[in-house]
Amino acid sequence: MKLYDGGRAPNPRRMRIFLAEKGIEVPLVPVDMAAMGHKSAAITALNPFQRLPILELDDGTVLTESVAISRYFEELYPEPPLFGRGAVGKAQVEMWNRRVELYLLAAVTAAFRHTHPAMVEWEIPQVPAWGEANRPKAVAYMKIMDDQLARNEFIAGREFSIADITLLVGIDFLKPAKIQIPEELVSLRRWHADISSRPSAKA
């Protein structure tokens, strides 16, 4: 098997963090996204959406979408569980992972892709007003995350999960998107310092 990797982009990075937390080593095939390698004919043949990461199994099966690939590895290597324990625990992880991905990460990504000069050839059409509109949305969603983290060590409860991985890449993506964590969000800042200190955060 091999994993087509896109470097520091959020989704490839969260896949590498997930694998590091599991202690799984998968051969990586680097794809230079800065050089538009993800739009090459070879990558398009594997994923018509031209997105990374892509996992190609030994039998030729292709899996895309970082959460789907993570679920595949969770089934093969259930310990440590990163999708929760029990019916309620798994539902809570799913809920928070979706909330982080669909709201916070999506808002930060929109702000970056629609306002950053380097994204002009990526986001066609680039709509600066849409990017700017997402900045306050990202801040509002961070406040919700802060409220949750004021009551819990991790975003989905008492255990580290894939939802924390998604939140980490979302918060780290604030910098290129030129958004800051408000000073008063002390629980989110505490959480970010703790999660950033994990060895997997460097994957």
Tab-separated table of C-alpha atoms in Angstrom:
chain	number	residue	atom	x	y	z
A	1	MET	CA	0.000	0.000	0.000
A	2	LYS	CA	1.047	3.619	-0.428
A	3	LEU	CA	-0.246	6.981	0.691
A	4	TYR	CA	-0.121	9.948	-1.695
A	5	ASP	CA	0.773	12.822	0.581
A	6	GLY	CA	0.396	16.570	0.110
A	7	GLY	CA	2.790	17.967	2.693
A	8	ARG	CA	1.567	20.649	5.108
A	9	ALA	CA	-1.948	20.994	3.688
A	10	PRO	CA	-4.544	20.296	6.423
A	11	ASN	CA	-5.984	17.004	5.205
A	12	PRO	CA	-2.707	15.246	4.361
A	13	ARG	CA	-1.344	16.461	7.678
A	14	ARG	CA	-4.238	15.118	9.719
A	15	MET	CA	-3.793	11.758	8.029
A	16	ARG	CA	-0.127	11.656	9.042
A	17	ILE	CA	-1.008	12.669	12.611
A	18	PHE	CA	-3.611	9.895	12.784
A	19	LEU	CA	-1.084	7.307	11.590
A	20	ALA	CA	1.519	8.592	14.048
A	21	GLU	CA	-0.948	8.274	16.933
A	22	LYS	CA	-1.631	4.699	15.858
A	23	GLY	CA	2.052	3.897	15.378
A	24	ILE	CA	1.411	2.841	11.776
A	25	GLU	CA	4.011	3.334	9.069
A	26	VAL	CA	2.810	3.606	5.471
A	27	PRO	CA	5.083	4.389	2.497
A	28	LEU	CA	4.452	7.966	1.388
A	29	VAL	CA	4.380	9.220	-2.179
A	30	PRO	CA	5.064	12.976	-1.979
A	31	VAL	CA	2.944	15.143	-4.242
A	32	ASP	CA	4.105	18.726	-4.774
A	33	MET	CA	0.885	20.669	-4.366
A	34	ALA	CA	2.687	23.996	-4.805
A	35	ALA	CA	3.561	22.825	-8.311
A	36	MET	CA	-0.069	21.703	-8.818
A	37	GLY	CA	0.970	18.060	-8.667
A	38	HIS	CA	-2.447	17.169	-7.254
A	39	LYS	CA	-3.961	18.182	-10.594
A	40	SER	CA	-1.731	15.877	-12.627
A	41	ALA	CA	-3.196	13.161	-14.823
A	42	ALA	CA	-1.845	10.456	-12.501
A	43	ILE	CA	-3.524	11.890	-9.409
A	44	THR	CA	-6.736	12.697	-11.296
A	45	ALA	CA	-6.931	9.055	-12.386
A	46	LEU	CA	-6.876	8.039	-8.721
A	47	ASN	CA	-9.160	10.808	-7.472
A	48	PRO	CA	-11.190	12.859	-9.948
A	49	PHE	CA	-11.686	15.509	-7.247
A	50	GLN	CA	-7.903	16.124	-7.326
A	51	ARG	CA	-7.608	16.091	-3.558
A	52	LEU	CA	-5.130	14.502	-1.165
A	53	PRO	CA	-4.494	12.239	0.677
A	54	ILE	CA	-5.094	9.138	-1.399
A	55	LEU	CA	-4.498	5.602	-0.121
A	56	GLU	CA	-3.822	2.952	-2.751
A	57	LEU	CA	-3.999	-0.611	-1.460
A	58	ASP	CA	-1.933	-3.499	-2.773
A	59	ASP	CA	-4.916	-4.893	-4.686
A	60	GLY	CA	-5.434	-1.564	-6.463
A	61	THR	CA	-8.328	-0.384	-4.292
A	62	VAL	CA	-8.234	3.395	-3.884
A	63	LEU	CA	-9.519	5.201	-0.796
A	64	THR	CA	-9.801	8.979	-0.590
A	65	GLU	CA	-10.994	11.452	2.083
A	66	SER	CA	-8.899	11.565	5.227
A	67	VAL	CA	-11.670	10.443	7.590
A	68	ALA	CA	-12.556	7.464	5.383
A	69	ILE	CA	-8.904	6.429	5.227
A	70	SER	CA	-8.629	6.868	8.989
A	71	ARG	CA	-11.656	4.628	9.520
A	72	TYR	CA	-9.981	1.962	7.393
A	73	PHE	CA	-6.925	1.987	9.640
A	74	GLU	CA	-9.096	2.121	12.776
A	75	GLU	CA	-10.704	-1.162	11.698
A	76	LEU	CA	-7.310	-2.769	11.115
A	77	TYR	CA	-5.699	-1.336	14.246
A	78	PRO	CA	-8.407	-0.617	16.846
A	79	GLU	CA	-5.970	0.375	19.598
A	80	PRO	CA	-5.690	3.075	20.643
A	81	PRO	CA	-9.256	3.924	19.599
A	82	LEU	CA	-9.392	7.304	17.875
A	83	PHE	CA	-13.072	7.121	16.912
A	84	GLY	CA	-14.358	6.709	20.467
A	85	ARG	CA	-15.489	3.850	22.685
A	86	GLY	CA	-19.027	2.473	22.883
A	87	ALA	CA	-22.147	3.767	21.171
A	88	VAL	CA	-22.278	7.138	22.924
A	89	GLY	CA	-18.518	7.717	22.806
A	90	LYS	CA	-18.322	6.985	19.092
A	91	ALA	CA	-21.292	9.232	18.389
A	92	GLN	CA	-19.703	12.075	20.366
A	93	VAL	CA	-16.438	11.771	18.443
A	94	GLU	CA	-18.340	11.727	15.156
A	95	MET	CA	-20.400	14.738	16.231
A	96	TRP	CA	-17.426	16.863	17.248
A	97	ASN	CA	-15.294	15.822	14.312
A	98	ARG	CA	-18.090	16.869	11.970
A	99	ARG	CA	-18.608	20.137	13.837
A	100	VAL	CA	-14.927	21.020	13.671
A	101	GLU	CA	-14.619	19.996	10.021
A	102	LEU	CA	-17.840	21.461	8.627
A	103	TYR	CA	-17.782	24.713	10.588
A	104	LEU	CA	-14.393	25.803	11.923
A	105	LEU	CA	-12.043	24.172	9.406
A	106	ALA	CA	-14.338	25.064	6.504
A	107	ALA	CA	-14.459	28.724	7.579
A	108	VAL	CA	-10.688	28.955	8.017
A	109	THR	CA	-10.119	27.250	4.672
A	110	ALA	CA	-12.517	29.631	2.916
A	111	ALA	CA	-10.765	32.636	4.440
A	112	PHE	CA	-7.404	31.333	3.259
A	113	ARG	CA	-8.363	30.164	-0.197
A	114	HIS	CA	-10.371	33.263	-1.083
A	115	THR	CA	-8.010	35.939	0.256
A	116	HIS	CA	-4.466	34.622	-0.018
A	117	PRO	CA	-2.631	35.766	-3.185
A	118	ALA	CA	-1.043	32.325	-3.598
A	119	MET	CA	-4.496	30.783	-4.017
A	120	VAL	CA	-5.514	32.777	-7.096
A	121	GLU	CA	-4.770	29.847	-9.423
A	122	TRP	CA	-6.302	27.313	-7.023
A	123	GLU	CA	-9.629	28.897	-6.159
A	124	ILE	CA	-11.317	29.907	-9.398
A	125	PRO	CA	-13.062	32.212	-9.015
A	126	GLN	CA	-11.434	33.626	-5.908
A	127	VAL	CA	-14.072	35.683	-4.073
A	128	PRO	CA	-12.339	37.906	-1.492
A	129	ALA	CA	-15.638	39.045	0.049
A	130	TRP	CA	-16.505	35.407	0.826
A	131	GLY	CA	-13.102	34.894	2.414
A	132	GLU	CA	-13.518	37.975	4.591
A	133	ALA	CA	-17.037	36.925	5.563
A	134	ASN	CA	-15.664	33.687	6.965
A	135	ARG	CA	-13.181	35.317	9.358
A	136	PRO	CA	-15.787	36.287	12.000
A	137	LYS	CA	-17.457	32.899	11.490
A	138	ALA	CA	-14.188	31.171	12.389
A	139	VAL	CA	-13.911	33.260	15.552
A	140	ALA	CA	-17.505	32.442	16.529
A	141	TYR	CA	-16.874	28.730	16.048
A	142	MET	CA	-13.689	28.937	18.127
A	143	LYS	CA	-15.759	30.317	20.997
A	144	ILE	CA	-17.990	27.235	20.818
A	145	MET	CA	-14.894	25.010	20.900
A	146	ASP	CA	-13.600	26.981	23.876
A	147	ASP	CA	-16.851	26.409	25.778
A	148	GLN	CA	-16.597	22.666	25.144
A	149	LEU	CA	-12.948	22.567	26.199
A	150	ALA	CA	-13.709	24.470	29.393
A	151	ARG	CA	-15.566	21.333	30.517
A	152	ASN	CA	-13.438	18.640	28.853
A	153	GLU	CA	-9.770	17.827	28.449
A	154	PHE	CA	-10.320	16.910	24.799
A	155	ILE	CA	-12.823	18.226	22.276
A	156	ALA	CA	-15.039	15.118	22.289
A	157	GLY	CA	-14.683	14.340	25.991
A	158	ARG	CA	-12.121	12.627	28.177
A	159	GLU	CA	-10.037	10.899	25.490
A	160	PHE	CA	-7.942	12.087	22.563
A	161	SER	CA	-9.644	11.369	19.239
A	162	ILE	CA	-9.688	12.146	15.542
A	163	ALA	CA	-11.770	15.211	16.442
A	164	ASP	CA	-8.718	16.629	18.240
A	165	ILE	CA	-6.603	15.965	15.157
A	166	THR	CA	-9.069	17.837	12.960
A	167	LEU	CA	-9.199	20.715	15.427
A	168	LEU	CA	-5.403	20.879	15.635
A	169	VAL	CA	-4.954	21.256	11.879
A	170	GLY	CA	-7.790	23.778	11.845
A	171	ILE	CA	-6.235	25.921	14.558
A	172	ASP	CA	-2.766	25.676	13.015
A	173	PHE	CA	-4.267	26.753	9.691
A	174	LEU	CA	-5.319	30.034	11.292
A	175	LYS	CA	-1.823	31.454	10.749
A	176	PRO	CA	-1.749	31.334	6.921
A	177	ALA	CA	-5.396	32.426	6.933
A	178	LYS	CA	-4.375	35.461	9.043
A	179	ILE	CA	-6.839	34.735	11.850
A	180	GLN	CA	-5.916	34.752	15.524
A	181	ILE	CA	-7.277	32.911	18.532
A	182	PRO	CA	-8.914	35.565	20.736
A	183	GLU	CA	-6.957	36.073	23.959
A	184	GLU	CA	-9.989	35.324	26.117
A	185	LEU	CA	-10.360	31.779	24.753
A	186	VAL	CA	-8.114	30.359	27.461
A	187	SER	CA	-9.449	26.800	27.300
A	188	LEU	CA	-8.837	26.565	23.562
A	189	ARG	CA	-5.341	27.975	24.075
A	190	ARG	CA	-4.662	25.451	26.859
A	191	TRP	CA	-5.872	22.607	24.673
A	192	HIS	CA	-3.787	23.782	21.702
A	193	ALA	CA	-0.601	23.925	23.780
A	194	ASP	CA	-1.243	20.414	25.120
A	195	ILE	CA	-2.042	18.840	21.742
A	196	SER	CA	0.845	20.612	20.009
A	197	SER	CA	3.235	19.008	22.488
A	198	ARG	CA	2.255	15.488	21.423
A	199	PRO	CA	4.922	13.813	19.226
A	200	SER	CA	2.296	13.166	16.523
A	201	ALA	CA	1.778	16.900	16.013
A	202	LYS	CA	5.124	17.006	14.239
A	203	ALA	CA	4.107	14.352	11.690
